[in-house]
Every structure is written in C-alpha cells, then in structure tokens.
Amino acid sequence: MKVILLADIKGVGKKDEVINSSDGYARNFLFPKKLAVEANAENMSKLKAKNDSNAYKKSVEKEEAQKIAEKLQNITLTIPVKAGENGKIFGSITSKEIADNLKDQYKIEIDKKKIDLKEPIKALGGLSVNIKLYEGVIGTLKVQIKGAN
C-alpha cells in the first residue's frame, strides 16, 4: 500500500515522502498513530501543492539572500574600538559586534551565526569576512577596525 508519511520515522522514511508499506503496518501502526495517510489522488495533490509552495519560498529566500550579498559587496563596515599604541585592541571584535554594527550603520540584519569568523579580531586594520546568507549564497563584507580614544 502506498502511503504519505506525516513525520520522520527511523528506518522507514522522512516526512512528506511517498513509500510502499505492507497493508498491516499501514492500517495497524501508521494510520492509528497519525504518522501517515493513504496516498490517494486528493492527498497526492495536497502534497504536490505543499512541495510547490516550499520550492517557491526557497527561491524567494535565495533571491533575497543574493540581493543582500550584492549590498554587502559595496559596504565597508567601520568599527571604532579602544586600542593601545602598538595596534592591539582592548578586548576583541566578535561576530555579534559585527552583526550589531551592520544593523546600526546600514540597517541590514544578519544573524551572528551566519558570520564566518574563525576567531575574534584582536588587531586594528581591515579584513574581509564571509557571511553565509543562504545555501550556496556567500556574501563578503569588508570590515575596517579603527582605533578611537
């Protein structure tokens, strides 16, 4: 019997997957626990509409991520920090501070987890930081650390 899974089931399949299961397994386990529905024409059309909707949402999100990546290409983010005489800064600049400054200065909100910073910045100067905006879309942001007393 063909069924559409409504949840991930270990060893059977993932959510929204159409699988073949034995009649007894479907009737006695999957259907009573609301883990699956029969793959009839109505349910298949609902599944197709749901998949089409998800594909459209993903394409819109990817387009937005590409637009943000283009904006980031032209931005040089300047972060003023207290620094010593030899160019070392007091403390360090983390991805959270980069995200906060980007929001304050350019009104671009990016989650700090998406900023690919190997280790916190501890010196004055400029560098490029990669930002993972979406699957397959990576933006590059130029960051300038300036000493301010």
Short mmCIF file of N, CA and C in Angstrom, two decimals:
data_model
loop_
_atom_site.label_atom_id
_atom_site.label_comp_id
_atom_site.label_asym_id
_atom_site.label_seq_id
_atom_site.Cartn_x
_atom_site.Cartn_y
_atom_site.Cartn_z
N MET A 1 0.84 -1.17 0.00
CA MET A 1 0.00 0.00 0.00
C MET A 1 0.90 1.24 0.00
N LYS A 2 0.57 2.20 -0.85
CA LYS A 2 1.32 3.46 -0.89
C LYS A 2 0.77 4.41 0.15
N VAL A 3 1.70 5.00 0.94
CA VAL A 3 1.30 5.96 1.97
C VAL A 3 2.21 7.18 1.91
N ILE A 4 1.71 8.31 2.41
CA ILE A 4 2.49 9.55 2.52
C ILE A 4 2.80 9.73 4.01
N LEU A 5 4.07 9.80 4.34
CA LEU A 5 4.46 9.94 5.74
C LEU A 5 4.22 11.37 6.22
N LEU A 6 3.69 11.50 7.43
CA LEU A 6 3.42 12.80 8.04
C LEU A 6 4.49 13.19 9.04
N ALA A 7 5.42 12.27 9.31
CA ALA A 7 6.52 12.53 10.25
C ALA A 7 7.71 11.67 9.84
N ASP A 8 8.91 12.03 10.32
CA ASP A 8 10.09 11.21 10.08
C ASP A 8 9.95 9.94 10.92
N ILE A 9 10.18 8.80 10.30
CA ILE A 9 10.14 7.52 11.01
C ILE A 9 11.45 6.81 10.72
N LYS A 10 12.21 6.54 11.77
CA LYS A 10 13.52 5.93 11.62
C LYS A 10 13.39 4.57 10.96
N GLY A 11 14.17 4.35 9.93
CA GLY A 11 14.16 3.07 9.23
C GLY A 11 13.07 2.95 8.18
N VAL A 12 12.17 3.94 8.09
CA VAL A 12 11.07 3.87 7.14
C VAL A 12 11.18 4.98 6.10
N GLY A 13 11.27 6.24 6.56
CA GLY A 13 11.38 7.35 5.62
C GLY A 13 11.21 8.69 6.31
N LYS A 14 11.31 9.72 5.51
CA LYS A 14 11.21 11.09 6.03
C LYS A 14 9.82 11.66 5.77
N LYS A 15 9.54 12.79 6.44
CA LYS A 15 8.24 13.46 6.30
C LYS A 15 8.00 13.83 4.84
N ASP A 16 6.74 13.73 4.40
CA ASP A 16 6.27 14.06 3.05
C ASP A 16 6.84 13.14 1.98
N GLU A 17 7.33 11.99 2.37
CA GLU A 17 7.85 11.02 1.41
C GLU A 17 6.76 9.99 1.11
N VAL A 18 6.65 9.55 -0.14
CA VAL A 18 5.69 8.53 -0.52
C VAL A 18 6.43 7.19 -0.51
N ILE A 19 5.93 6.25 0.29
CA ILE A 19 6.59 4.95 0.40
C ILE A 19 5.59 3.83 0.19
N ASN A 20 6.11 2.65 -0.09
CA ASN A 20 5.30 1.44 -0.13
C ASN A 20 5.45 0.75 1.22
N SER A 21 4.34 0.45 1.87
CA SER A 21 4.39 -0.28 3.14
C SER A 21 3.40 -1.44 3.05
N SER A 22 3.59 -2.40 3.93
CA SER A 22 2.64 -3.52 3.94
C SER A 22 1.30 -3.00 4.47
N ASP A 23 0.23 -3.65 4.03
CA ASP A 23 -1.11 -3.22 4.42
C ASP A 23 -1.29 -3.23 5.93
N GLY A 24 -0.83 -4.28 6.59
CA GLY A 24 -0.99 -4.41 8.04
C GLY A 24 -0.24 -3.33 8.79
N TYR A 25 1.00 -3.02 8.38
CA TYR A 25 1.81 -1.99 9.04
C TYR A 25 1.12 -0.63 8.92
N ALA A 26 0.58 -0.36 7.72
CA ALA A 26 -0.09 0.92 7.50
C ALA A 26 -1.37 1.01 8.33
N ARG A 27 -2.22 -0.01 8.29
CA ARG A 27 -3.51 0.05 8.98
C ARG A 27 -3.39 -0.04 10.50
N ASN A 28 -2.45 -0.85 10.98
CA ASN A 28 -2.37 -1.11 12.41
C ASN A 28 -1.40 -0.19 13.16
N PHE A 29 -0.45 0.43 12.46
CA PHE A 29 0.53 1.27 13.15
C PHE A 29 0.54 2.70 12.63
N LEU A 30 0.74 2.90 11.33
CA LEU A 30 0.91 4.24 10.78
C LEU A 30 -0.36 5.08 10.85
N PHE A 31 -1.48 4.52 10.41
CA PHE A 31 -2.72 5.29 10.39
C PHE A 31 -3.24 5.62 11.80
N PRO A 32 -3.31 4.65 12.74
CA PRO A 32 -3.83 4.98 14.08
C PRO A 32 -2.98 6.01 14.82
N LYS A 33 -1.67 6.00 14.60
CA LYS A 33 -0.79 6.96 15.29
C LYS A 33 -0.63 8.26 14.51
N LYS A 34 -1.38 8.40 13.43
CA LYS A 34 -1.35 9.60 12.58
C LYS A 34 0.07 9.90 12.07
N LEU A 35 0.78 8.85 11.71
CA LEU A 35 2.12 9.00 11.16
C LEU A 35 2.10 9.00 9.63
N ALA A 36 0.97 8.60 9.05
CA ALA A 36 0.87 8.54 7.59
C ALA A 36 -0.58 8.64 7.16
N VAL A 37 -0.78 8.99 5.88
CA VAL A 37 -2.11 8.96 5.26
C VAL A 37 -1.99 8.18 3.97
N GLU A 38 -3.11 7.67 3.52
CA GLU A 38 -3.11 6.89 2.28
C GLU A 38 -2.78 7.81 1.10
N ALA A 39 -2.02 7.28 0.15
CA ALA A 39 -1.59 8.08 -1.00
C ALA A 39 -2.65 8.02 -2.10
N ASN A 40 -3.83 8.60 -1.83
CA ASN A 40 -4.87 8.67 -2.86
C ASN A 40 -4.70 9.96 -3.65
N ALA A 41 -5.54 10.18 -4.63
CA ALA A 41 -5.40 11.34 -5.52
C ALA A 41 -5.48 12.66 -4.77
N GLU A 42 -6.41 12.77 -3.83
CA GLU A 42 -6.58 14.02 -3.07
C GLU A 42 -5.34 14.34 -2.24
N ASN A 43 -4.85 13.34 -1.52
CA ASN A 43 -3.67 13.56 -0.67
C ASN A 43 -2.42 13.82 -1.51
N MET A 44 -2.32 13.19 -2.66
CA MET A 44 -1.16 13.41 -3.54
C MET A 44 -1.17 14.84 -4.08
N SER A 45 -2.38 15.35 -4.42
CA SER A 45 -2.45 16.73 -4.93
C SER A 45 -2.11 17.73 -3.82
N LYS A 46 -2.52 17.44 -2.58
CA LYS A 46 -2.15 18.31 -1.45
C LYS A 46 -0.64 18.31 -1.25
N LEU A 47 -0.03 17.13 -1.35
CA LEU A 47 1.42 17.01 -1.19
C LEU A 47 2.15 17.78 -2.28
N LYS A 48 1.65 17.68 -3.52
CA LYS A 48 2.28 18.40 -4.64
C LYS A 48 2.17 19.91 -4.43
N ALA A 49 1.01 20.39 -3.99
CA ALA A 49 0.82 21.82 -3.73
C ALA A 49 1.75 22.29 -2.62
N LYS A 50 1.89 21.49 -1.59
CA LYS A 50 2.78 21.84 -0.48
C LYS A 50 4.23 21.90 -0.95
N ASN A 51 4.66 20.94 -1.76
CA ASN A 51 6.04 20.93 -2.29
C ASN A 51 6.29 22.12 -3.20
N ASP A 52 5.30 22.47 -4.04
CA ASP A 52 5.44 23.63 -4.92
C ASP A 52 5.57 24.92 -4.11
N SER A 53 4.77 25.03 -3.05
CA SER A 53 4.82 26.20 -2.19
C SER A 53 6.18 26.32 -1.52
N ASN A 54 6.71 25.21 -1.02
CA ASN A 54 8.03 25.22 -0.38
C ASN A 54 9.13 25.60 -1.38
N ALA A 55 9.03 25.10 -2.61
CA ALA A 55 10.03 25.43 -3.63
C ALA A 55 9.99 26.92 -3.96
N TYR A 56 8.79 27.50 -4.03
CA TYR A 56 8.66 28.93 -4.31
C TYR A 56 9.26 29.76 -3.18
N LYS A 57 8.96 29.38 -1.92
CA LYS A 57 9.50 30.10 -0.77
C LYS A 57 11.03 30.05 -0.79
N LYS A 58 11.59 28.89 -1.11
CA LYS A 58 13.05 28.76 -1.13
C LYS A 58 13.66 29.64 -2.22
N SER A 59 13.01 29.71 -3.38
CA SER A 59 13.55 30.54 -4.46
C SER A 59 13.49 32.02 -4.09
N VAL A 60 12.41 32.45 -3.41
CA VAL A 60 12.30 33.84 -2.97
C VAL A 60 13.38 34.16 -1.93
N GLU A 61 13.58 33.25 -0.97
CA GLU A 61 14.61 33.46 0.05
C GLU A 61 16.00 33.53 -0.58
N LYS A 62 16.25 32.70 -1.59
CA LYS A 62 17.57 32.71 -2.24
C LYS A 62 17.78 34.03 -2.98
N GLU A 63 16.73 34.54 -3.65
CA GLU A 63 16.84 35.83 -4.35
C GLU A 63 17.15 36.96 -3.36
N GLU A 64 16.46 36.95 -2.21
CA GLU A 64 16.71 37.97 -1.20
C GLU A 64 18.14 37.88 -0.68
N ALA A 65 18.62 36.67 -0.48
CA ALA A 65 19.99 36.47 0.01
C ALA A 65 21.00 37.00 -1.02
N GLN A 66 20.72 36.80 -2.31
CA GLN A 66 21.62 37.29 -3.35
C GLN A 66 21.63 38.82 -3.38
N LYS A 67 20.47 39.44 -3.16
CA LYS A 67 20.40 40.91 -3.11
C LYS A 67 21.22 41.45 -1.94
N ILE A 68 21.11 40.79 -0.79
CA ILE A 68 21.88 41.21 0.38
C ILE A 68 23.37 41.03 0.12
N ALA A 69 23.74 39.94 -0.55
CA ALA A 69 25.15 39.68 -0.86
C ALA A 69 25.71 40.79 -1.76
N GLU A 70 24.91 41.26 -2.72
CA GLU A 70 25.34 42.36 -3.59
C GLU A 70 25.52 43.65 -2.79
N LYS A 71 24.61 43.91 -1.84
CA LYS A 71 24.74 45.11 -0.99
C LYS A 71 26.02 45.03 -0.17
N LEU A 72 26.29 43.86 0.41
CA LEU A 72 27.46 43.70 1.27
C LEU A 72 28.76 43.90 0.50
N GLN A 73 28.74 43.58 -0.79
CA GLN A 73 29.94 43.72 -1.63
C GLN A 73 30.43 45.17 -1.65
N ASN A 74 29.51 46.13 -1.59
CA ASN A 74 29.85 47.54 -1.71
C ASN A 74 30.02 48.25 -0.37
N ILE A 75 29.91 47.50 0.73
CA ILE A 75 29.96 48.11 2.06
C ILE A 75 31.32 47.88 2.71
N THR A 76 31.82 48.93 3.35
CA THR A 76 32.98 48.78 4.23
C THR A 76 32.50 49.18 5.62
N LEU A 77 32.40 48.20 6.50
CA LEU A 77 31.91 48.42 7.85
C LEU A 77 33.06 48.92 8.72
N THR A 78 32.90 50.10 9.32
CA THR A 78 33.93 50.67 10.19
C THR A 78 33.50 50.51 11.64
N ILE A 79 34.37 49.88 12.43
CA ILE A 79 34.08 49.66 13.84
C ILE A 79 35.14 50.38 14.67
N PRO A 80 34.74 51.42 15.43
CA PRO A 80 35.70 52.11 16.29
C PRO A 80 35.89 51.34 17.60
N VAL A 81 37.16 51.18 18.01
CA VAL A 81 37.45 50.48 19.25
C VAL A 81 38.59 51.18 19.99
N LYS A 82 38.69 50.92 21.28
CA LYS A 82 39.83 51.44 22.05
C LYS A 82 41.03 50.56 21.74
N ALA A 83 42.17 51.20 21.50
CA ALA A 83 43.35 50.44 21.13
C ALA A 83 44.58 50.98 21.83
N GLY A 84 45.58 50.13 21.99
CA GLY A 84 46.85 50.54 22.57
C GLY A 84 47.74 51.15 21.50
N GLU A 85 48.93 51.55 21.91
CA GLU A 85 49.84 52.23 20.99
C GLU A 85 50.38 51.31 19.90
N ASN A 86 50.49 50.01 20.19
CA ASN A 86 51.09 49.09 19.22
C ASN A 86 50.08 48.48 18.25
N GLY A 87 48.86 48.96 18.22
CA GLY A 87 47.86 48.47 17.26
C GLY A 87 47.00 47.34 17.80
N LYS A 88 47.24 46.92 19.02
CA LYS A 88 46.38 45.88 19.62
C LYS A 88 45.18 46.54 20.25
N ILE A 89 44.03 45.90 20.10
CA ILE A 89 42.82 46.48 20.68
C ILE A 89 42.55 45.86 22.04
N PHE A 90 41.83 46.61 22.87
CA PHE A 90 41.44 46.10 24.18
C PHE A 90 40.22 45.21 23.98
N GLY A 91 40.32 43.95 24.34
CA GLY A 91 39.23 43.01 24.09
C GLY A 91 39.35 42.47 22.68
N SER A 92 38.22 42.14 22.07
CA SER A 92 38.23 41.64 20.70
C SER A 92 36.88 41.92 20.05
N ILE A 93 36.87 41.84 18.73
CA ILE A 93 35.64 42.04 17.95
C ILE A 93 35.10 40.66 17.59
N THR A 94 33.87 40.37 17.98
CA THR A 94 33.25 39.08 17.70
C THR A 94 32.21 39.23 16.59
N SER A 95 31.68 38.11 16.17
CA SER A 95 30.65 38.14 15.12
C SER A 95 29.40 38.88 15.59
N LYS A 96 29.11 38.84 16.88
CA LYS A 96 27.94 39.56 17.42
C LYS A 96 28.13 41.07 17.24
N GLU A 97 29.32 41.57 17.51
CA GLU A 97 29.58 43.01 17.36
C GLU A 97 29.52 43.42 15.89
N ILE A 98 29.99 42.56 15.01
CA ILE A 98 29.90 42.86 13.57
C ILE A 98 28.43 42.94 13.16
N ALA A 99 27.62 41.98 13.61
CA ALA A 99 26.18 41.97 13.27
C ALA A 99 25.48 43.21 13.83
N ASP A 100 25.81 43.58 15.07
CA ASP A 100 25.19 44.76 15.69
C ASP A 100 25.56 46.04 14.95
N ASN A 101 26.85 46.19 14.59
CA ASN A 101 27.29 47.38 13.87
C ASN A 101 26.68 47.45 12.47
N LEU A 102 26.54 46.30 11.82
CA LEU A 102 25.93 46.25 10.49
C LEU A 102 24.47 46.70 10.57
N LYS A 103 23.79 46.29 11.63
CA LYS A 103 22.38 46.68 11.82
C LYS A 103 22.29 48.18 12.12
N ASP A 104 23.17 48.68 12.99
CA ASP A 104 23.12 50.09 13.38
C ASP A 104 23.48 51.02 12.22
N GLN A 105 24.54 50.69 11.49
CA GLN A 105 25.05 51.60 10.46
C GLN A 105 24.32 51.48 9.12
N TYR A 106 23.93 50.26 8.72
CA TYR A 106 23.37 50.06 7.37
C TYR A 106 21.97 49.46 7.37
N LYS A 107 21.38 49.21 8.54
CA LYS A 107 20.02 48.65 8.65
C LYS A 107 19.89 47.29 7.97
N ILE A 108 20.98 46.50 8.00
CA ILE A 108 20.95 45.14 7.44
C ILE A 108 21.05 44.17 8.60
N GLU A 109 20.01 43.36 8.79
CA GLU A 109 20.01 42.42 9.90
C GLU A 109 20.52 41.07 9.42
N ILE A 110 21.58 40.60 10.08
CA ILE A 110 22.16 39.30 9.77
C ILE A 110 22.39 38.59 11.09
N ASP A 111 22.02 37.32 11.14
CA ASP A 111 22.23 36.52 12.35
C ASP A 111 23.73 36.33 12.58
N LYS A 112 24.16 36.48 13.82
CA LYS A 112 25.59 36.39 14.13
C LYS A 112 26.15 35.00 13.81
N LYS A 113 25.31 33.98 13.79
CA LYS A 113 25.76 32.62 13.49
C LYS A 113 26.14 32.46 12.02
N LYS A 114 25.63 33.34 11.17
CA LYS A 114 25.92 33.25 9.74
C LYS A 114 27.24 33.91 9.38
N ILE A 115 27.81 34.68 10.31
CA ILE A 115 29.07 35.36 10.04
C ILE A 115 30.20 34.37 10.30
N ASP A 116 31.00 34.12 9.26
CA ASP A 116 32.05 33.11 9.32
C ASP A 116 33.35 33.76 9.79
N LEU A 117 33.49 33.84 11.11
CA LEU A 117 34.68 34.45 11.72
C LEU A 117 35.41 33.32 12.45
N LYS A 118 36.60 32.96 11.95
CA LYS A 118 37.33 31.83 12.52
C LYS A 118 37.67 32.07 13.99
N GLU A 119 38.14 33.28 14.28
CA GLU A 119 38.45 33.66 15.65
C GLU A 119 38.20 35.15 15.80
N PRO A 120 37.97 35.63 17.01
CA PRO A 120 37.71 37.06 17.20
C PRO A 120 38.86 37.94 16.70
N ILE A 121 38.52 39.14 16.21
CA ILE A 121 39.51 40.07 15.68
C ILE A 121 40.17 40.79 16.85
N LYS A 122 41.52 40.80 16.88
CA LYS A 122 42.22 41.38 18.01
C LYS A 122 43.23 42.45 17.61
N ALA A 123 43.18 42.90 16.35
CA ALA A 123 44.12 43.91 15.89
C ALA A 123 43.41 44.93 15.01
N LEU A 124 44.02 46.12 14.92
CA LEU A 124 43.48 47.16 14.05
C LEU A 124 43.75 46.81 12.60
N GLY A 125 42.98 47.41 11.70
CA GLY A 125 43.20 47.20 10.27
C GLY A 125 41.95 46.72 9.58
N GLY A 126 42.12 46.30 8.34
CA GLY A 126 40.98 45.86 7.55
C GLY A 126 41.08 44.39 7.19
N LEU A 127 39.93 43.76 7.02
CA LEU A 127 39.89 42.38 6.59
C LEU A 127 38.54 42.09 5.95
N SER A 128 38.47 40.98 5.22
CA SER A 128 37.21 40.56 4.60
C SER A 128 36.62 39.42 5.41
N VAL A 129 35.32 39.49 5.62
CA VAL A 129 34.61 38.47 6.39
C VAL A 129 33.54 37.85 5.49
N ASN A 130 33.50 36.52 5.43
CA ASN A 130 32.47 35.82 4.67
C ASN A 130 31.22 35.66 5.51
N ILE A 131 30.06 35.84 4.88
CA ILE A 131 28.78 35.69 5.55
C ILE A 131 27.94 34.70 4.76
N LYS A 132 27.56 33.60 5.41
CA LYS A 132 26.75 32.56 4.76
C LYS A 132 25.29 32.97 4.85
N LEU A 133 24.79 33.56 3.77
CA LEU A 133 23.42 34.10 3.77
C LEU A 133 22.36 33.03 3.52
N TYR A 134 22.68 32.08 2.65
CA TYR A 134 21.73 31.03 2.29
C TYR A 134 22.54 29.89 1.72
N GLU A 135 21.92 28.76 1.55
CA GLU A 135 22.62 27.60 0.99
C GLU A 135 23.15 27.94 -0.40
N GLY A 136 24.46 28.01 -0.55
CA GLY A 136 25.07 28.33 -1.83
C GLY A 136 25.27 29.82 -2.08
N VAL A 137 24.83 30.69 -1.16
CA VAL A 137 25.00 32.14 -1.32
C VAL A 137 25.88 32.66 -0.18
N ILE A 138 27.07 33.11 -0.55
CA ILE A 138 28.00 33.64 0.45
C ILE A 138 28.35 35.07 0.08
N GLY A 139 28.15 35.98 1.03
CA GLY A 139 28.48 37.38 0.82
C GLY A 139 29.80 37.71 1.48
N THR A 140 30.50 38.70 0.96
CA THR A 140 31.76 39.14 1.53
C THR A 140 31.61 40.57 2.02
N LEU A 141 32.00 40.80 3.28
CA LEU A 141 31.90 42.12 3.89
C LEU A 141 33.30 42.59 4.27
N LYS A 142 33.62 43.84 3.88
CA LYS A 142 34.90 44.42 4.28
C LYS A 142 34.71 45.09 5.64
N VAL A 143 35.56 44.73 6.60
CA VAL A 143 35.48 45.29 7.94
C VAL A 143 36.76 46.06 8.21
N GLN A 144 36.60 47.30 8.66
CA GLN A 144 37.73 48.17 8.99
C GLN A 144 37.67 48.44 10.49
N ILE A 145 38.72 48.05 11.21
CA ILE A 145 38.80 48.28 12.64
C ILE A 145 39.68 49.51 12.87
N LYS A 146 39.11 50.56 13.46
CA LYS A 146 39.85 51.82 13.69
C LYS A 146 39.95 52.09 15.18
N GLY A 147 41.10 52.62 15.58
CA GLY A 147 41.29 52.98 16.97
C GLY A 147 40.62 54.29 17.30
N ALA A 148 39.88 54.32 18.38
CA ALA A 148 39.23 55.55 18.83
C ALA A 148 39.49 55.68 20.32
N ASN A 149 40.00 56.82 20.73
CA ASN A 149 40.32 57.01 22.15
C ASN A 149 39.34 57.92 22.82
#
